[in-house]
Short mmCIF file of C-alpha atoms in Angstrom, two decimals:
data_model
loop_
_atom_site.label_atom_id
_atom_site.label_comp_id
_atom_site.label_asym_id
_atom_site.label_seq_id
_atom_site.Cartn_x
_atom_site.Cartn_y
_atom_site.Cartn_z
CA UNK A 725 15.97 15.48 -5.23
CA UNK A 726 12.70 15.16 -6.99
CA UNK A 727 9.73 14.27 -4.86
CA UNK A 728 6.63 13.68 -6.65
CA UNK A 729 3.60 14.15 -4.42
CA UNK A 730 -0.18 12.01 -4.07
CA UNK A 731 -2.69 13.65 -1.94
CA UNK A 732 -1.47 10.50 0.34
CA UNK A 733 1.42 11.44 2.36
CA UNK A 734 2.49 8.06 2.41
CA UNK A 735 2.03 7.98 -0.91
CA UNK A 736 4.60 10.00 -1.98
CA UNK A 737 7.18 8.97 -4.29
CA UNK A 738 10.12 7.69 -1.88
CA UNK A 739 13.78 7.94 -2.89
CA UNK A 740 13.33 4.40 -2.22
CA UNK A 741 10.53 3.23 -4.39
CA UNK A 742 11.93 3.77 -7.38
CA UNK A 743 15.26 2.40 -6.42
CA UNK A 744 13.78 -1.03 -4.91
CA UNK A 745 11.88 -1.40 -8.03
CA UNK A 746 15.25 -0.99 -9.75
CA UNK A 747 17.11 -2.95 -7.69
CA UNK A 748 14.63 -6.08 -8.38
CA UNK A 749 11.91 -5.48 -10.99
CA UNK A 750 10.36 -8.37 -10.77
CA UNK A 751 9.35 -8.40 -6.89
CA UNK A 752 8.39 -4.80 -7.11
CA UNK A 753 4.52 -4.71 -9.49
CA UNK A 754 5.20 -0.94 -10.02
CA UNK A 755 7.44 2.01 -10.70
CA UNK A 756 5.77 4.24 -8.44
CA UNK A 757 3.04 3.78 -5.91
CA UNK A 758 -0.36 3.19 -6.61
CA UNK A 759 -2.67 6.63 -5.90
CA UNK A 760 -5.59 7.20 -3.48
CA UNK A 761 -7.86 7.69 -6.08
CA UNK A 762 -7.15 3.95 -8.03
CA UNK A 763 -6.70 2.23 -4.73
CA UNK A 764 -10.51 3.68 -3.43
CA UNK A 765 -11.97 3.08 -7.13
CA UNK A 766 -10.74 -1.35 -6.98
CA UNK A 767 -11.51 -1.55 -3.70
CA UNK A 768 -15.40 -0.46 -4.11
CA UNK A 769 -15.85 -2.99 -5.91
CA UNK A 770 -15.38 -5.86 -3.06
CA UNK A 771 -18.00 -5.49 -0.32
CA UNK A 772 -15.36 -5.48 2.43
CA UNK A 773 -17.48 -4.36 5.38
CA UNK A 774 -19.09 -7.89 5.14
CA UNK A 775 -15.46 -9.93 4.66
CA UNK A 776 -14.06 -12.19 7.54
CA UNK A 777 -10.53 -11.90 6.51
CA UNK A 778 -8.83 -10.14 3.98
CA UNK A 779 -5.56 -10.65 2.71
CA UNK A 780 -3.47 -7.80 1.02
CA UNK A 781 0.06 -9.22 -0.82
CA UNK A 782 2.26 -7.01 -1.62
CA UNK A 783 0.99 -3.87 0.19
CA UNK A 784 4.10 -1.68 -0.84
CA UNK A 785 4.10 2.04 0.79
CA UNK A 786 -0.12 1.36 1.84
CA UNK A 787 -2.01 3.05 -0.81
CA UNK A 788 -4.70 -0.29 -0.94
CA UNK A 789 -4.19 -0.72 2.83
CA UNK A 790 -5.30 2.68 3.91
CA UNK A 791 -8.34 1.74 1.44
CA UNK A 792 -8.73 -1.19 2.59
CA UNK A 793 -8.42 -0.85 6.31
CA UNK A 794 -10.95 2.14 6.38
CA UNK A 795 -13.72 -0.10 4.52
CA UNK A 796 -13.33 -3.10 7.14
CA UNK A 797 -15.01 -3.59 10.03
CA UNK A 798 -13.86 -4.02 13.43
CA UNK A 799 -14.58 -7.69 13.28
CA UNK A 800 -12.19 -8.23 10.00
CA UNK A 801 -9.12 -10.05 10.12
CA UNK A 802 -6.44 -7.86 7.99
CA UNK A 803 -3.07 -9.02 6.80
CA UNK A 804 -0.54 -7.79 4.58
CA UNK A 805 1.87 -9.13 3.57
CA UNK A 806 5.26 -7.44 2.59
CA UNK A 807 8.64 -8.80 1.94
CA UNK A 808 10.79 -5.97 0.66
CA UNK A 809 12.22 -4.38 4.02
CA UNK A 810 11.95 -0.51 2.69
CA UNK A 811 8.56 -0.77 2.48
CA UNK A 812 7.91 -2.96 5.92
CA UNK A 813 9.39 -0.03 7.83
CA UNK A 814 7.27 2.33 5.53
CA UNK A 815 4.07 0.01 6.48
CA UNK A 816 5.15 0.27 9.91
CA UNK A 817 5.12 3.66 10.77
CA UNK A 818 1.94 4.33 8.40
CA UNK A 819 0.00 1.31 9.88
CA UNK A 820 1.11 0.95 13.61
#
């Protein structure tokens, strides 16, 4: 099998990100996940370090979260929110 590879390893193109995209295209936004580099680039543009809560829907395999999470500060609220079960256990294991 084909595995197509971010600098991310959780980023990494999961037998089952394709297929749950396939399986229900229109509760999956993407055919693959989102990269390091486009999750860092939208996410400087929010001054997150000052943010009370944030609020990430549809966090998919974490590529935003990881962003996210490292430019919050201790005193942020975080939540993500992720309905598809492939990718809760995914979040889970990235994002104990």
């Amino acid at each position: 099998m084909l595995k197509l590879k971010d600098q991310n390893k959780n980023q990494d193109c999961r037998p089952g990100f394709l297929k749950q995209f396939l399986r229900n295209p229109t509760a999956i936004g993407a055919v693959a996940p989102s990269s390091p580099a486009l999750a860092e680039m939208i996410t400087s543009w929010v001054d997150l370090a000052e943010a009370e809560v944030v609020v990430e829907f549809g966090p998919g395999t974490g590529a935003f979260t990881q962003a996210i999470k490292r430019k919050i500060s201790s005193e942020t609220s975080f939540i993500a929110v992720e309905l598809n079960p492939v990718f809760v256990k995914i979040l889970k294991k990235e994002f104990p």
